[in-house]
mmCIF file of C-alpha atoms in Angstrom:
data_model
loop_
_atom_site.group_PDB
_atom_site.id
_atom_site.type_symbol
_atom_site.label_atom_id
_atom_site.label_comp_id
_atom_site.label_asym_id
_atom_site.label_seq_id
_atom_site.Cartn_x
_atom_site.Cartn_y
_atom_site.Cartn_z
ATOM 1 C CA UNK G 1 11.771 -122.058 -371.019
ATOM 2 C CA UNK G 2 15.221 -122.274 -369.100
ATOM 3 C CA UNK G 3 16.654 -119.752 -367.464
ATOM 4 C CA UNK G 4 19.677 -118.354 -365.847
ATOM 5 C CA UNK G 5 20.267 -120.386 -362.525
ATOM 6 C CA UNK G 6 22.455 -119.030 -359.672
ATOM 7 C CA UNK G 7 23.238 -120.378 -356.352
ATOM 8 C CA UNK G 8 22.812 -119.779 -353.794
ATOM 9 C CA UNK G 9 20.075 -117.340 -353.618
ATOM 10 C CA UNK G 10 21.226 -115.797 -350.341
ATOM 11 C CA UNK G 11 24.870 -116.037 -348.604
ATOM 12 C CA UNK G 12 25.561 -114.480 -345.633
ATOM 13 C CA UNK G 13 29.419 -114.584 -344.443
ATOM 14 C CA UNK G 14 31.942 -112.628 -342.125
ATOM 15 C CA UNK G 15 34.287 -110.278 -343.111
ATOM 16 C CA UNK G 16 37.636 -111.884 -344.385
ATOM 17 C CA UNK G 17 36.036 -114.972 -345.185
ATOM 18 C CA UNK G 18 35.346 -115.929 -348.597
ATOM 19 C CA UNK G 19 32.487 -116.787 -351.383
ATOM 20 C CA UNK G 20 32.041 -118.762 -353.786
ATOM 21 C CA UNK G 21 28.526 -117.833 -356.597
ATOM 22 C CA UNK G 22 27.793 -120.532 -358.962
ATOM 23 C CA UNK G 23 25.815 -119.494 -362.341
ATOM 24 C CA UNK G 24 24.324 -122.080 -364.970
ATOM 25 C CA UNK G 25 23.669 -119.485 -368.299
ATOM 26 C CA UNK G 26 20.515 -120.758 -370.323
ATOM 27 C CA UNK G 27 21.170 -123.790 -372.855
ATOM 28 C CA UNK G 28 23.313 -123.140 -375.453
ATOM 29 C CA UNK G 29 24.552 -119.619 -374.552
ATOM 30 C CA UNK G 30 28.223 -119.819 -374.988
ATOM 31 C CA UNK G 31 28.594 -115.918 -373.141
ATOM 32 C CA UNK G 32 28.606 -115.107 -369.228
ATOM 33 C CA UNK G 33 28.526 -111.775 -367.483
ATOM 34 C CA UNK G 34 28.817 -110.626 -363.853
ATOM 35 C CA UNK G 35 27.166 -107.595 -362.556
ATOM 36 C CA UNK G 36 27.000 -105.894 -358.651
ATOM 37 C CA UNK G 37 24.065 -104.129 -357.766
ATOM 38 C CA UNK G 38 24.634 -102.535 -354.168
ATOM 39 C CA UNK G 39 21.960 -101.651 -352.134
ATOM 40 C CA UNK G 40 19.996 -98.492 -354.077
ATOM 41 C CA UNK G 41 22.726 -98.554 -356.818
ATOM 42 C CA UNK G 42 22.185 -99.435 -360.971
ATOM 43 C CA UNK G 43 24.260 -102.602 -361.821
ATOM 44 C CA UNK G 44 27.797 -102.721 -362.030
ATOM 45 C CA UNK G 45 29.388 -104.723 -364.798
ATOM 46 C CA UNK G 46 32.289 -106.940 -363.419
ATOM 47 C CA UNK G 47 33.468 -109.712 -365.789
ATOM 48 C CA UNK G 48 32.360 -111.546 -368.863
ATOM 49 C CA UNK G 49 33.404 -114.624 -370.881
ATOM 50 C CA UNK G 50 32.935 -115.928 -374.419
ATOM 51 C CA UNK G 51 33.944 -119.307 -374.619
ATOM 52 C CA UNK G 52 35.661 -120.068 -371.670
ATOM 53 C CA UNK G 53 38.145 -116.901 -371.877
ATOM 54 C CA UNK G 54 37.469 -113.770 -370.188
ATOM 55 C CA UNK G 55 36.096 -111.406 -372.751
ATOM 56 C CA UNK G 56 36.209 -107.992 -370.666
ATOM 57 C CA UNK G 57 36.418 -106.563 -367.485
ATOM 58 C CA UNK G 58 34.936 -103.991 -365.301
ATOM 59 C CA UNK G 59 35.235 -102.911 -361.803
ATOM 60 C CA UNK G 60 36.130 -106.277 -360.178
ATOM 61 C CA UNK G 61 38.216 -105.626 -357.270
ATOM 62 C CA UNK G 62 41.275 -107.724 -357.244
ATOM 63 C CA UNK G 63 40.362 -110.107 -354.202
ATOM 64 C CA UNK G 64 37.567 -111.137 -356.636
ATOM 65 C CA UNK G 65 38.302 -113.777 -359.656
ATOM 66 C CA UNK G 66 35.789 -115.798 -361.727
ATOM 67 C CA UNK G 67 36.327 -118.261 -364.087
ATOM 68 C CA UNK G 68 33.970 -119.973 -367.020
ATOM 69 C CA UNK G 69 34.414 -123.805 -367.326
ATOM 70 C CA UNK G 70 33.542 -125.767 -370.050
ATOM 71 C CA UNK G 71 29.831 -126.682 -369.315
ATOM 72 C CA UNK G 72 29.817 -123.165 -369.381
ATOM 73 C CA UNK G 73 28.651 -122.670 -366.103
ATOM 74 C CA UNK G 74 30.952 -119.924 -364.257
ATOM 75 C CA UNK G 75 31.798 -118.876 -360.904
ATOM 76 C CA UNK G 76 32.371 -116.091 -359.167
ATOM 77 C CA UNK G 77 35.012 -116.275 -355.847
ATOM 78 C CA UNK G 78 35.659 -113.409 -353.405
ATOM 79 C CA UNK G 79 37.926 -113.540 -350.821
ATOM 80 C CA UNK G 80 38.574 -111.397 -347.982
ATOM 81 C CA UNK G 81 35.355 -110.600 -348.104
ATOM 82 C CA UNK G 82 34.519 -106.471 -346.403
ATOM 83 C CA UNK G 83 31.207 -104.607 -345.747
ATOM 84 C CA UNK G 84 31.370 -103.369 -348.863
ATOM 85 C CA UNK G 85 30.930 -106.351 -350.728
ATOM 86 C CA UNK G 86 27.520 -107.121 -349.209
ATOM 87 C CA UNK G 87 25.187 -106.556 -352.805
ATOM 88 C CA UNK G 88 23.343 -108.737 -354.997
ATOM 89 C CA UNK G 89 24.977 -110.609 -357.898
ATOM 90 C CA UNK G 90 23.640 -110.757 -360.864
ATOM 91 C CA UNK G 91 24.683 -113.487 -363.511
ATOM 92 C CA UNK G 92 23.686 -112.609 -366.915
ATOM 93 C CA UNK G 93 23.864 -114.744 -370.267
ATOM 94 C CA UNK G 94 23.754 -114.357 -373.855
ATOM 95 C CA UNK G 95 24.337 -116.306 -377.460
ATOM 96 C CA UNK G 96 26.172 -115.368 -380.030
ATOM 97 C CA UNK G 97 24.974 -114.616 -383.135
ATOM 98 C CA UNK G 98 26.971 -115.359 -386.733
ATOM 99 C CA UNK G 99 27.417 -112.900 -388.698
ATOM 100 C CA UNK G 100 26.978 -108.606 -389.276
ATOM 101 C CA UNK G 101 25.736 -107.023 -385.970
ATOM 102 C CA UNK G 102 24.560 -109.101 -383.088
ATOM 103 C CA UNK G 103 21.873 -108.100 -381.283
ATOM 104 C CA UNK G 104 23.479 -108.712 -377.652
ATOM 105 C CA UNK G 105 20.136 -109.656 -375.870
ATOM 106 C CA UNK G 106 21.250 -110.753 -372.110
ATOM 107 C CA UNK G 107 19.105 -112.714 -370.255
ATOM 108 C CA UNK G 108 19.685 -112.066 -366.227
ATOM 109 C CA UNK G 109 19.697 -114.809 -363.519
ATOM 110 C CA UNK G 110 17.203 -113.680 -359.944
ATOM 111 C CA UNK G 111 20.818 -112.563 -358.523
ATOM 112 C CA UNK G 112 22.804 -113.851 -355.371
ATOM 113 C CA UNK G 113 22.474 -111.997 -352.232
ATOM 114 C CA UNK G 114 25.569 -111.774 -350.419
ATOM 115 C CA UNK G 115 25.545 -109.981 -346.832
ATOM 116 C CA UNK G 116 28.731 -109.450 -345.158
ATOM 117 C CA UNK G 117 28.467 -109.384 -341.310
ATOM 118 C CA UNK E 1 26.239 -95.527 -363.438
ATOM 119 C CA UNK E 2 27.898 -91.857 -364.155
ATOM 120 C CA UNK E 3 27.818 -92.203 -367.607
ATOM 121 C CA UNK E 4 23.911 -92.902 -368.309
ATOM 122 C CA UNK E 5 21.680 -90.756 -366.194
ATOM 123 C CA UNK E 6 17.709 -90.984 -365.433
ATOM 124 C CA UNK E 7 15.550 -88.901 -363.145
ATOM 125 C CA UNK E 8 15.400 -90.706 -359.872
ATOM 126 C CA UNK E 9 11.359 -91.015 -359.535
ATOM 127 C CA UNK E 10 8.389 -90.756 -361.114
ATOM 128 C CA UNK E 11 4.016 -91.081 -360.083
ATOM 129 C CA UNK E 12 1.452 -91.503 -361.912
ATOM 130 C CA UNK E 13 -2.203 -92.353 -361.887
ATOM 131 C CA UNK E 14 -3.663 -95.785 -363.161
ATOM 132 C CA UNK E 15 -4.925 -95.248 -366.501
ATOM 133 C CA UNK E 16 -2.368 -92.590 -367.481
ATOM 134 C CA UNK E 17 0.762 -92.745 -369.549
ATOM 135 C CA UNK E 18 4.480 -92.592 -368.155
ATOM 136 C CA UNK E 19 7.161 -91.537 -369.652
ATOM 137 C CA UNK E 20 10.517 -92.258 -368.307
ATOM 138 C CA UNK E 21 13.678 -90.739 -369.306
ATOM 139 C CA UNK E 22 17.289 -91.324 -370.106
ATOM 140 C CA UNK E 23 20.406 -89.332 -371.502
ATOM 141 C CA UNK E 24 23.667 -91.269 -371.760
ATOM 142 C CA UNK E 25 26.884 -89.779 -372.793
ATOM 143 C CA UNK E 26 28.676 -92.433 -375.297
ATOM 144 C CA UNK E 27 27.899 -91.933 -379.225
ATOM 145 C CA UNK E 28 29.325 -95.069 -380.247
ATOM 146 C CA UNK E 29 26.536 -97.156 -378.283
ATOM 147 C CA UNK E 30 24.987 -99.602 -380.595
ATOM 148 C CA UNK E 31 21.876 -100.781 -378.763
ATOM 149 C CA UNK E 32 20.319 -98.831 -375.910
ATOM 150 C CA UNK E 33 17.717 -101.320 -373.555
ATOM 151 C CA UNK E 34 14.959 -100.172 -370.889
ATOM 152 C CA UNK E 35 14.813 -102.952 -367.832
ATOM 153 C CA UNK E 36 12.444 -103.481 -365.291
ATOM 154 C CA UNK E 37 13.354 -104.650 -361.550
ATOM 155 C CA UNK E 38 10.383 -105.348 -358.910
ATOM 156 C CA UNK E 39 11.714 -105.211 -355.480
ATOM 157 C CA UNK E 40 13.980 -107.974 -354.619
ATOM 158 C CA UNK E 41 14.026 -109.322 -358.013
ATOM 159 C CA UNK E 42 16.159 -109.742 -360.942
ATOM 160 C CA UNK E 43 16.389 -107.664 -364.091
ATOM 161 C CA UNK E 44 13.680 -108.435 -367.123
ATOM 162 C CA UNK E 45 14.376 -107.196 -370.494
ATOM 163 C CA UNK E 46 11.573 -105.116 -371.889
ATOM 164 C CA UNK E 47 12.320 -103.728 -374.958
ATOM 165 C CA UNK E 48 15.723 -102.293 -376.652
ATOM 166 C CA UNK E 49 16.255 -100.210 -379.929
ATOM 167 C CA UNK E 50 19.207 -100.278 -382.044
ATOM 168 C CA UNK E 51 21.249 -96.839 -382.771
ATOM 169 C CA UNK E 52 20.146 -96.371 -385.865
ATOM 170 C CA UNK E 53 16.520 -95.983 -385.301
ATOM 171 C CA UNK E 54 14.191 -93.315 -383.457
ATOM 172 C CA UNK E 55 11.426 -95.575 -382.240
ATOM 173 C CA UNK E 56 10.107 -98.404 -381.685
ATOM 174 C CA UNK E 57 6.730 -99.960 -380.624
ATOM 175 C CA UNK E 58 5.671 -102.570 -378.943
ATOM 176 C CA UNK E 59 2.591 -103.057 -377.147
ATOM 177 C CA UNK E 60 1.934 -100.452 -374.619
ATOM 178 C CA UNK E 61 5.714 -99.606 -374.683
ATOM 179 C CA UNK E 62 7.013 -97.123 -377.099
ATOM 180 C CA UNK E 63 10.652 -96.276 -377.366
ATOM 181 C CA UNK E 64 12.019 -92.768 -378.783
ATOM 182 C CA UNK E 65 15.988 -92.226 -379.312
ATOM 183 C CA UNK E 66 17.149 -88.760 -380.442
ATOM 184 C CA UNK E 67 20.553 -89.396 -381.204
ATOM 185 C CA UNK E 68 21.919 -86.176 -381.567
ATOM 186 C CA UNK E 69 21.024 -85.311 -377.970
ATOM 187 C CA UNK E 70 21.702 -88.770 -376.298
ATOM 188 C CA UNK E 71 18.439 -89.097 -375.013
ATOM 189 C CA UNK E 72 15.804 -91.853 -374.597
ATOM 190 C CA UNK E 73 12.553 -91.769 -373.149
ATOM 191 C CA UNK E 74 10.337 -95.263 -372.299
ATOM 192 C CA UNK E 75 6.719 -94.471 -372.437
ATOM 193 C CA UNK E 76 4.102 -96.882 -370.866
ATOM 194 C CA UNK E 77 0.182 -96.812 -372.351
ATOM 195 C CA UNK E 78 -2.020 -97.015 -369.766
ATOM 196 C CA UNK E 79 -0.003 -97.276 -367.088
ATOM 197 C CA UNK E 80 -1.464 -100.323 -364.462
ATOM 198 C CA UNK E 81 0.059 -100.713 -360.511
ATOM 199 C CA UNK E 82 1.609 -103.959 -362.009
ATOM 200 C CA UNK E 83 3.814 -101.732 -364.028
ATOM 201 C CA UNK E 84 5.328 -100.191 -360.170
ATOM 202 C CA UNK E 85 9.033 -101.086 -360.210
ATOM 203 C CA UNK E 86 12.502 -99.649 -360.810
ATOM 204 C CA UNK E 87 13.153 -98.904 -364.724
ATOM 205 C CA UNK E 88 16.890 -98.723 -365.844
ATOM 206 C CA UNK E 89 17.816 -97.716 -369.232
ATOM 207 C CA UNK E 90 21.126 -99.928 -370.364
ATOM 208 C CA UNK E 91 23.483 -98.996 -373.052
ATOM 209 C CA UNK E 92 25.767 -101.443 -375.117
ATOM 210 C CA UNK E 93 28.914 -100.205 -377.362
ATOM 211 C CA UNK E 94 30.229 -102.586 -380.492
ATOM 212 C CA UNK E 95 28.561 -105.144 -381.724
ATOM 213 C CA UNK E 96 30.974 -108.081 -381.099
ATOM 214 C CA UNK E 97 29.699 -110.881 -378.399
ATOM 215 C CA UNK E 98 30.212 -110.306 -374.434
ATOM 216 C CA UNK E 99 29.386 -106.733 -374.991
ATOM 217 C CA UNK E 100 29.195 -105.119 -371.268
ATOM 218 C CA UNK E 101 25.950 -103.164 -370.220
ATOM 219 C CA UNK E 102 26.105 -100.073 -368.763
ATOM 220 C CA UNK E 103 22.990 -99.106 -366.636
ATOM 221 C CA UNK E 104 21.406 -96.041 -365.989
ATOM 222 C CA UNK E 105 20.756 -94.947 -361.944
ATOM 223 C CA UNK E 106 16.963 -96.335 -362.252
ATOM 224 C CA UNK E 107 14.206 -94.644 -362.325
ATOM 225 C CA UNK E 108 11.202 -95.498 -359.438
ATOM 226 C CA UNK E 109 7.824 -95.671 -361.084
ATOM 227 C CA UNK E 110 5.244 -95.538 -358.428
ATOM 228 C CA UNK E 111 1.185 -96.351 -359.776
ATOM 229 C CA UNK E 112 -1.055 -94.945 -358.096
ATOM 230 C CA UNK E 113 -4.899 -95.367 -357.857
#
């Protein structure tokens, strides 16, 4: 079965530069999420989108933006990139379901490693 | 994350039973989830219960939820070294679509032989 695709796998950059992580969510899944996980540390929630509109938001620093287009692939860009940056990304999709409570299963891509020299 | 909390590691012998906790702080969350991470690798789903329930079985995995004191526990049958890995607990809150996770600090499950 398909899965959640991100690229690239690894990225190393310098600080102040920027980044650019591409995520493809699983065939019809019409939902996106963003999560950091720094080095030791549980996942932290970023962004999300439904349908090509940012849905919520987390702790996504301001030099970071991300944007869902209408294949419903999204990326994430970071710009003036610091040490503290340097985690893995995890992409994350879902479906909606119709109707009454949805079970809000996400499926997670293997994650973007990002190392800032 | 702050608002979830799990002991940070945990050993047990092949063959025997683990049982990983979790307590988490927000009432209104609607489905609670156990994940599994092996080093260097994404996040798999293994099993989730909705709010309104106190267990849930399946397989060698058994979920229990008390409510009233925010706490969930993952216990593992017959624990195998396959089974070593990093378990976070996840909570959701509402039940619309694009509802954020929040995780747990992970708990290390070490299998020893």
């Amino acid at each position: 079965a398909a899965g959640v695709i991100q690229s690239p796998r690894h990225l190393i950059k310098e600080k102040r530069e920027t980044a650019t992580l591409k995520c493809y969510p699983i065939p019809r899944h019409d939902t996106v999420y963003w999560y950091q996980q720094g080095p030791g540390q549980d996942p932290q929630f970023l962004i999300s989108f439904y349908e090509k509109m940012q849905s919520d938001k987390g702790s996504i620093p301001d030099r970071f933006s991300a944007q869902q287009f209408s294949d419903y692939h999204s990326e994430l860009n970071m710009s003036s990139l610091e040490l503290g940056d340097s985690a893995l990304y995890f992409c994350a999709s879902s479906q909606r379901t119709s109707g009454g409570q949805s079970y809000n299963e996400q499926f997670f891509g293997p994650g973007t490693r990002l190392t800032v020299l | 994350g702050e608002d979830v909390e799990q002991s940070l590691f945990l050993s047990v012998r092949e063959g025997d039973s683990s049982v990983i906790n979790c307590t988490y702080t927000d009432s209104s969350s609607t489905y609670l989830y156990w994940y599994k991470q092996e080093p260097g690798a994404g996040l798999q789903l293994l099993t989730y219960i909705f709010s309104n329930m106190d267990m849930k079985q399946d397989q060698r995995l058994t979920v229990l939820l008390n409510k009233k004191d925010k706490h969930l526990s993952l216990r593992i049958a017959d624990t195998q070294t396959g089974d070593s890995a990093i378990y976070f607990c996840a909570e959701s809150i509402g039940t619309g679509t694009a509802s954020k996770l929040t995780f747990g600090t992970g708990t290390r499950l070490q299998v020893t032989l």
